[in-house]
Amino acid sequence: MTPITISTTGILRRLISICLIFSCSFIARAQNKPSLNKEPILKVLRSMKGSDSATILAKKLIDSARTNNNKAFEARVLLAQAYQAYGIGNEHDALTFGREATKLATIADSLTYEKAPIMVAYMLSREAKTVEALNIAFKILKECDNRGWKGLSIDCRACIADIYRSIDNPKQALPYAEQAAKDALSIKDTASYIFALSNISNILSERSMSSPANLIKAIQLMEQVLDKKHTHFLSDFSIARYQGNLGRLYLMTNQDKKAEDILMQSLTLSRKGNFKTLEKHNLNELMTMYVDHKEFKKAAQFGEMAIAIQPESQSNISIQKNIYNHLTDAYKGLGDYKNAFKYNYMYRKLNDSINALDKARDAAELDKKYQADKRLLIAAGQTKLVEVQRNYLIVVALLIVVLSVTGYRWFMLKKKREAALLAKEHTQLEKLDALKTRFFANISHELRTPLTLIMGPANQLMDFNNYEDEQRGMLQTISNNSKKLLSIVNELLDLGKLEAGRLTVVPKTVALSSFIKTIFQAFASAAEYKEINYNLVNSVNPTLSVWLDHKKFEKIANNLIGNAIKFTPHAGTITVAVATKLDIIEFSVANTGMGIQPKDLPHIFDRYYQGERDEAPLEGGTGIGLAIAREFTELMGGRISVDNNWGKGAFFEVTIPLKIAREQVAEIPATGPALIIAPQHYELNNGKQLIMLVEDHHEMASYIADILRPLYTLITAGNGYEALKKLQELSVTPSLIISDVMMPEMDGFTLLETLKQSTAYCNIPVIMLTALADTRHKLKALHIGVDDYLTKPFLSSELLARTANLINNAAARSGAGIQDDEEVTITANGPQAEQPAENTVLSPADLSWLEDLEALVRKHTGKTDLTLAVLSYELAISERQLFRRIKSITGLTPNKYIRAIRLQIAREAIESGKYRTIAEVSYTAGFDTPAYFSKLFKEHYGRDVNELL
């Protein structure tokens, strides 16, 4: 107790004191009443806002109780004084009064006997003395259970749940809170039920349980607690507390406006009622929100207000710790590092005093102890049953021991076998890795010989002058791409040398500025083809010569610029920059575009790594370019880094030690890609069929254009997005689309799927060009609806034959084809030619019917006697109807359609590698003679069968 001091100028306070003294005359009649709620004088004491007035009244009441030797009433007074102290934020005094009340309480006054120790437990938990708090709470819960005080045991379980929640153990807290709610509901105690619901809401919002579903449930429970129909059950203190909890829940679900409104309401009510603890809680939650919103000035103001409410010794340790932590962040955000350091020190000091892990473990042991004691109490009246259960448990335990030993031995043997197997697999993987490295080295060496025999004659032919521009361009393409292939082979060899540790730096004197310009210029035409804004920022002194391994540096630069060209979209920007600073060379490449997928970023410098995202376009690459760039950079003593901005672009930077050379040298020519003339965008010509070519590789586009130019009008696009845009701009629909598979922004598969889903473009035939020779990718294209595909490398005759076939078939489907002898049917009036089909758009039903028909033809694979009559019989329609439907959908007569499917079967048989002779393939596909099959195959695919076998 603190001394009572009364100001001589406080007239109002004196009047209140006098009134309280007079009210003590009624104490004698109130002392024998069993419930706190039925004693008006104690209600007055509990609701007082001033500590001095409360102390005066409590002293008078206690003196009266001691005069009458009424310890039960004295205990109730002390408990009321504890509630009053807690309400105004004096938690330490509340603990003291609660302990004194506990000492005096007797079983005859069950309410005080239960509530006094529960108050002590609450206050101890708020001082982080969790184990002591749980000991008290479990002890009183056991008493309540033994004596059948169901209503009072609700408070005990709610207290235990709240303590477990305070040490971040909500899973252990939830059963106690839920049981409290059930008990309150069963005895129709609305006030206790409301409190239990609020407790469950708080538990569900704890960090380890705050799933979206649990947070929604927690908000619903708290809103139910604050419903108007429950208002008369709640005091102002309870309403303010529940409003603060609801505000915290709104913050956790990012409903900041709602949170701010409800917290301000709670703050106003707390200040009105002088509920310091709740006021501090609300200020802490508001400060949390303002720190998150980076409104650091407001956060600091609210934090200082929260600290001023109570001294640290009277405060809840958890809230005090949070306030210090948020004040640290707020002052750090304001740049006031002095105050930030002060509150950070106070936070760490307070945090170090709490050993949460030990407390949680001790709390769990107390819970087990309580459960065990409870079972013993129940078993006390069932001795015989316990003996039977004990004997049964002994037998079960023996069985468990035997099974455990057996299981353990089996498990250990299994682990040994697994360890031996893993060791064996590890050895095999090491051998496979060595074999892989040796294979790459050997195959790289083997490839150099045919490459030499390609590059040498090509360069010799280029020395002659009797070529037209087109022929010289073809020779230049051969030379350029053989150099690219040689570069890839050399990279594979370099990887082998790096693994063996045999790759060394071979520096030479290099004129750095002109050397960078040469590398930059090598990619100018590729950038021009994609209409990229291609810039060089060269701040190197033109006279500077450096000591540098120019071949390795050139490979680094080529890889970075080449990747930038590949991944920069049409009309994007690439900036190449080089500078010398102090003792380093800084070389960087920045490009616009999508950048690098965040999931791929940690692996981009790994060997052979390529992104495996299903939604990403197929873009190709070997997966060793960036790995080589990093290892070459580190070999030269430098480092390479990437600054990725997903959705906007990427920035690669290479820093290498600068070693200035004394002598001046002439520039070293780059060995990278040579200048390439981009293919033309041909104008529409009414005399020729229009074909759209979608290819991102400029040289491949130029090669295909040279093949098709004499017979067709071409329009080119660099990727799927550009192709779709140009299709919309064209006034004439192309007769055919030829598309590559691997392209940036939108790959060929995505373009094909988009075209087939469009009513305007679904009937345009599509040929896919792919270097992906595996069956999985071919089946994917066929499933989407590709009309034909060509695997690189291909011959010009093959491309021309398939182009002509598809255009003619499409024309026949639309009624523009020319009839042949097979299109004549017999009518009652004699031979009559079948009329051309009208322009039709294939429906999903037509496509489904066509799939069934193809499956039926394939069912008869290998039979040479398949006729229209057989098909019409199995499809249950007349020959004439079957003829017309095949003709209207495919543009082919049934015989030609069956022949086309057989040729497709033959092609699949050849690509499977199972057959070695033309006769085997011919009979497998259902052709009578190999010679006739060979003739048809070459007409359809433009390739001799012998070339493919």
Short mmCIF file of C-alpha atoms in Angstrom, two decimals, residues 128 317 321 344-356 358-359:
data_model
loop_
_atom_site.label_atom_id
_atom_site.label_comp_id
_atom_site.label_asym_id
_atom_site.label_seq_id
_atom_site.Cartn_x
_atom_site.Cartn_y
_atom_site.Cartn_z
CA ALA A 128 6.33 -13.24 -18.56
CA ILE A 317 6.09 -7.07 -21.13
CA LYS A 321 8.60 -4.96 -26.12
CA ASN A 344 16.52 -0.79 -29.81
CA TYR A 345 18.67 -1.21 -26.70
CA MET A 346 15.57 -1.21 -24.48
CA TYR A 347 13.90 -3.77 -26.79
CA ARG A 348 16.85 -6.14 -26.72
CA LYS A 349 17.24 -5.81 -22.97
CA LEU A 350 13.57 -6.70 -22.41
CA ASN A 351 13.64 -9.50 -25.00
CA ASP A 352 16.68 -11.14 -23.44
CA SER A 353 14.81 -11.49 -20.14
CA ILE A 354 12.32 -13.88 -21.72
CA ASN A 355 13.26 -17.46 -22.47
CA ALA A 356 10.21 -18.48 -24.49
CA ASP A 358 11.96 -23.12 -21.81
CA LYS A 359 8.66 -21.63 -20.73
#
